Amino acid sequence: MLHKDIETALNKQIEREGFASAQYLAMASWAESKGFEGTAQFLYRQSDEERMHMLKLFHYVNDAGGYAVSPGVASPRIEFSSFPELFELILEQEKGVSEKINELVELSFDKKDHTTHNFLQWYVAEQLEEEALFRSILDKLKIIGDNGGALYMFDKDLQKEAGKNIESPI
Ligand code: FEO
């Protein structure tokens, strides 16, 4: 049986992953409306990934004897001024998620809940990967600056990234 505090904290995380999925979806739409197909595909894929992160937590809560709550979704931001701004926002969002995952890991440790502690290690590794990916994208955007041709290539690169297989966690 899950400790009530852990169940509440995991349900909070379900809500955050649901919001992240909605935010990526809004970003995908923005990129698509600007004609950046590759970036849009990449962001649609990110949105799918976040939904999977949400579902993995969701199933875990119920499997562990808790009660998973389907979250309401707050409205994501839908307007962005530039690609660097959009990707900065993503990195901040991912850093925020990492912080919350770390808090969850600490909580599971405090409550001596080894199963949840073990379960959360997947998220720790995933966040490390995501933060690294978005730092590298922001580095590329710094180099690109206002170069339209380079931005075109950047969009193509993200299309390739979107085509990579995603590991299904559920
Ligand atoms: Fe599931 Fe990118 O946080």
Tab-separated table of C-alpha atoms and ligand atoms in Angstrom:
chain	number	residue	atom	x	y	z
A	1	MET	CA	0.000	0.000	0.000
A	2	LEU	CA	1.300	3.421	-0.925
A	3	HIS	CA	1.886	5.930	1.851
A	4	LYS	CA	-0.701	8.705	1.489
A	5	ASP	CA	2.004	11.397	1.107
A	6	ILE	CA	3.638	9.431	-1.701
A	7	GLU	CA	0.319	8.836	-3.433
A	8	THR	CA	-0.430	12.593	-3.285
A	9	ALA	CA	3.040	13.514	-4.548
A	10	LEU	CA	2.839	10.990	-7.409
A	11	ASN	CA	-0.569	12.333	-8.420
A	12	LYS	CA	0.949	15.840	-8.448
A	13	GLN	CA	3.642	14.524	-10.771
A	14	ILE	CA	0.974	12.969	-13.013
A	15	GLU	CA	-0.495	16.472	-13.293
A	16	ARG	CA	2.895	17.986	-14.199
A	17	GLU	CA	3.580	15.409	-16.903
A	18	GLY	CA	0.081	16.020	-18.285
A	19	PHE	CA	0.770	19.739	-18.386
A	20	ALA	CA	4.146	19.163	-20.066
A	21	SER	CA	2.369	17.121	-22.753
A	22	ALA	CA	-0.128	19.941	-23.336
A	23	GLN	CA	2.666	22.536	-23.428
A	24	TYR	CA	4.630	20.590	-26.048
A	25	LEU	CA	1.466	20.178	-28.091
A	26	ALA	CA	0.905	23.956	-28.056
A	27	MET	CA	4.529	24.485	-29.095
A	28	ALA	CA	4.172	21.967	-31.929
A	29	SER	CA	1.196	23.884	-33.241
A	30	TRP	CA	3.133	27.167	-33.083
A	31	ALA	CA	6.084	25.686	-35.006
A	32	GLU	CA	3.759	24.124	-37.574
A	33	SER	CA	1.947	27.420	-38.108
A	34	LYS	CA	5.320	29.052	-38.857
A	35	GLY	CA	6.133	26.401	-41.476
A	36	PHE	CA	8.766	24.561	-39.427
A	37	GLU	CA	7.601	21.009	-40.091
A	38	GLY	CA	10.605	19.216	-38.586
A	39	THR	CA	10.436	21.165	-35.334
A	40	ALA	CA	6.694	20.578	-35.178
A	41	GLN	CA	7.137	16.811	-35.611
A	42	PHE	CA	9.798	16.807	-32.923
A	43	LEU	CA	7.513	18.706	-30.519
A	44	TYR	CA	4.546	16.438	-31.282
A	45	ARG	CA	6.753	13.508	-30.393
A	46	GLN	CA	7.800	15.204	-27.159
A	47	SER	CA	4.140	15.697	-26.330
A	48	ASP	CA	3.520	11.946	-26.851
A	49	GLU	CA	6.522	11.130	-24.671
A	50	GLU	CA	5.206	13.257	-21.816
A	51	ARG	CA	1.868	11.523	-22.030
A	52	MET	CA	3.711	8.218	-21.718
A	53	HIS	CA	5.577	9.567	-18.687
A	54	MET	CA	2.198	10.461	-17.228
A	55	LEU	CA	0.704	7.043	-17.953
A	56	LYS	CA	3.681	5.195	-16.524
A	57	LEU	CA	3.138	7.034	-13.217
A	58	PHE	CA	-0.612	6.545	-13.479
A	59	HIS	CA	-0.351	2.765	-13.798
A	60	TYR	CA	2.268	2.620	-11.068
A	61	VAL	CA	0.001	4.397	-8.556
A	62	ASN	CA	-2.867	1.985	-9.190
A	63	ASP	CA	-0.637	-1.095	-9.322
A	64	ALA	CA	0.878	-0.089	-5.981
A	65	GLY	CA	-2.540	0.070	-4.321
A	66	GLY	CA	-3.106	3.821	-4.568
A	67	TYR	CA	-5.655	5.740	-6.586
A	68	ALA	CA	-4.448	7.529	-9.715
A	69	VAL	CA	-6.293	10.739	-10.512
A	70	SER	CA	-6.820	11.860	-14.100
A	71	PRO	CA	-5.561	15.439	-14.035
A	72	GLY	CA	-7.263	18.576	-15.242
A	73	VAL	CA	-4.978	20.448	-17.597
A	74	ALA	CA	-4.134	24.094	-17.122
A	75	SER	CA	-3.897	26.160	-20.308
A	76	PRO	CA	-0.403	26.062	-21.760
A	77	ARG	CA	1.293	29.040	-23.316
A	78	ILE	CA	0.520	29.261	-27.047
A	79	GLU	CA	2.550	32.245	-28.313
A	80	PHE	CA	6.328	32.494	-28.549
A	81	SER	CA	8.552	35.213	-29.938
A	82	SER	CA	11.344	33.030	-31.325
A	83	PHE	CA	12.887	29.562	-31.336
A	84	PRO	CA	15.451	30.436	-28.659
A	85	GLU	CA	12.657	31.680	-26.405
A	86	LEU	CA	10.632	28.513	-26.988
A	87	PHE	CA	13.556	26.192	-26.268
A	88	GLU	CA	14.624	28.228	-23.195
A	89	LEU	CA	11.122	27.735	-21.872
A	90	ILE	CA	11.362	23.994	-22.521
A	91	LEU	CA	14.684	23.742	-20.697
A	92	GLU	CA	13.243	25.636	-17.709
A	93	GLN	CA	10.204	23.360	-17.730
A	94	GLU	CA	12.391	20.231	-17.815
A	95	LYS	CA	14.638	21.566	-15.042
A	96	GLY	CA	11.505	22.142	-12.955
A	97	VAL	CA	10.363	18.562	-13.594
A	98	SER	CA	13.814	17.217	-12.618
A	99	GLU	CA	13.634	19.140	-9.344
A	100	LYS	CA	10.233	17.635	-8.560
A	101	ILE	CA	11.431	14.127	-9.440
A	102	ASN	CA	14.353	14.602	-7.055
A	103	GLU	CA	11.942	15.697	-4.315
A	104	LEU	CA	9.895	12.556	-4.968
A	105	VAL	CA	13.025	10.414	-4.714
A	106	GLU	CA	13.828	12.047	-1.350
A	107	LEU	CA	10.293	11.520	-0.101
A	108	SER	CA	10.337	7.830	-1.047
A	109	PHE	CA	13.675	7.510	0.750
A	110	ASP	CA	12.311	9.209	3.896
A	111	LYS	CA	9.275	6.925	3.911
A	112	LYS	CA	11.477	3.867	3.316
A	113	ASP	CA	9.426	3.057	0.212
A	114	HIS	CA	12.060	1.149	-1.746
A	115	THR	CA	9.676	0.135	-4.538
A	116	THR	CA	8.787	3.721	-5.391
A	117	HIS	CA	12.404	4.754	-4.940
A	118	ASN	CA	13.415	2.105	-7.461
A	119	PHE	CA	10.565	3.006	-9.848
A	120	LEU	CA	11.629	6.657	-9.881
A	121	GLN	CA	15.165	5.885	-11.082
A	122	TRP	CA	13.816	5.630	-14.637
A	123	TYR	CA	12.617	9.243	-14.388
A	124	VAL	CA	15.934	10.416	-12.954
A	125	ALA	CA	17.761	9.011	-16.005
A	126	GLU	CA	15.125	10.319	-18.420
A	127	GLN	CA	15.354	13.876	-17.042
A	128	LEU	CA	19.129	13.867	-17.353
A	129	GLU	CA	18.773	12.877	-21.010
A	130	GLU	CA	16.095	15.480	-21.749
A	131	GLU	CA	17.993	18.329	-20.124
A	132	ALA	CA	21.129	17.401	-22.097
A	133	LEU	CA	19.143	17.274	-25.345
A	134	PHE	CA	17.644	20.738	-24.836
A	135	ARG	CA	20.976	22.262	-23.767
A	136	SER	CA	22.510	20.990	-27.002
A	137	ILE	CA	19.597	22.394	-29.040
A	138	LEU	CA	20.033	25.805	-27.372
A	139	ASP	CA	23.780	25.707	-28.100
A	140	LYS	CA	22.997	25.094	-31.781
A	141	LEU	CA	20.506	27.967	-31.846
A	142	LYS	CA	23.152	30.318	-30.415
A	143	ILE	CA	25.457	29.428	-33.305
A	144	ILE	CA	22.660	29.792	-35.873
A	145	GLY	CA	21.624	33.296	-34.758
A	146	ASP	CA	19.692	34.999	-37.566
A	147	ASN	CA	20.999	32.747	-40.349
A	148	GLY	CA	17.837	31.621	-42.199
A	149	GLY	CA	19.613	28.839	-44.131
A	150	ALA	CA	21.063	27.399	-40.945
A	151	LEU	CA	17.634	27.550	-39.299
A	152	TYR	CA	16.268	25.555	-42.229
A	153	MET	CA	18.926	22.887	-41.612
A	154	PHE	CA	18.161	22.974	-37.897
A	155	ASP	CA	14.530	22.190	-38.701
A	156	LYS	CA	15.633	19.233	-40.840
A	157	ASP	CA	17.845	17.965	-38.005
A	158	LEU	CA	14.932	18.022	-35.597
A	159	GLN	CA	12.885	16.073	-38.133
A	160	LYS	CA	15.554	13.350	-37.973
A	161	GLU	CA	15.489	13.469	-34.170
A	162	ALA	CA	11.687	13.086	-34.279
A	163	GLY	CA	12.077	9.952	-36.398
A	164	LYS	CA	14.197	8.168	-33.807
A	165	ASN	CA	12.480	5.356	-31.972
A	166	ILE	CA	11.220	6.289	-28.580
A	167	GLU	CA	11.510	3.782	-25.843
A	168	SER	CA	8.025	3.024	-24.611
A	169	PRO	CA	8.039	3.051	-20.818
A	170	ILE	CA	4.625	1.403	-20.543
B	1	FEO	FE1	8.373	13.950	-18.370
B	1	FEO	FE2	10.105	15.840	-19.711
B	1	FEO	O1	9.269	15.467	-18.158
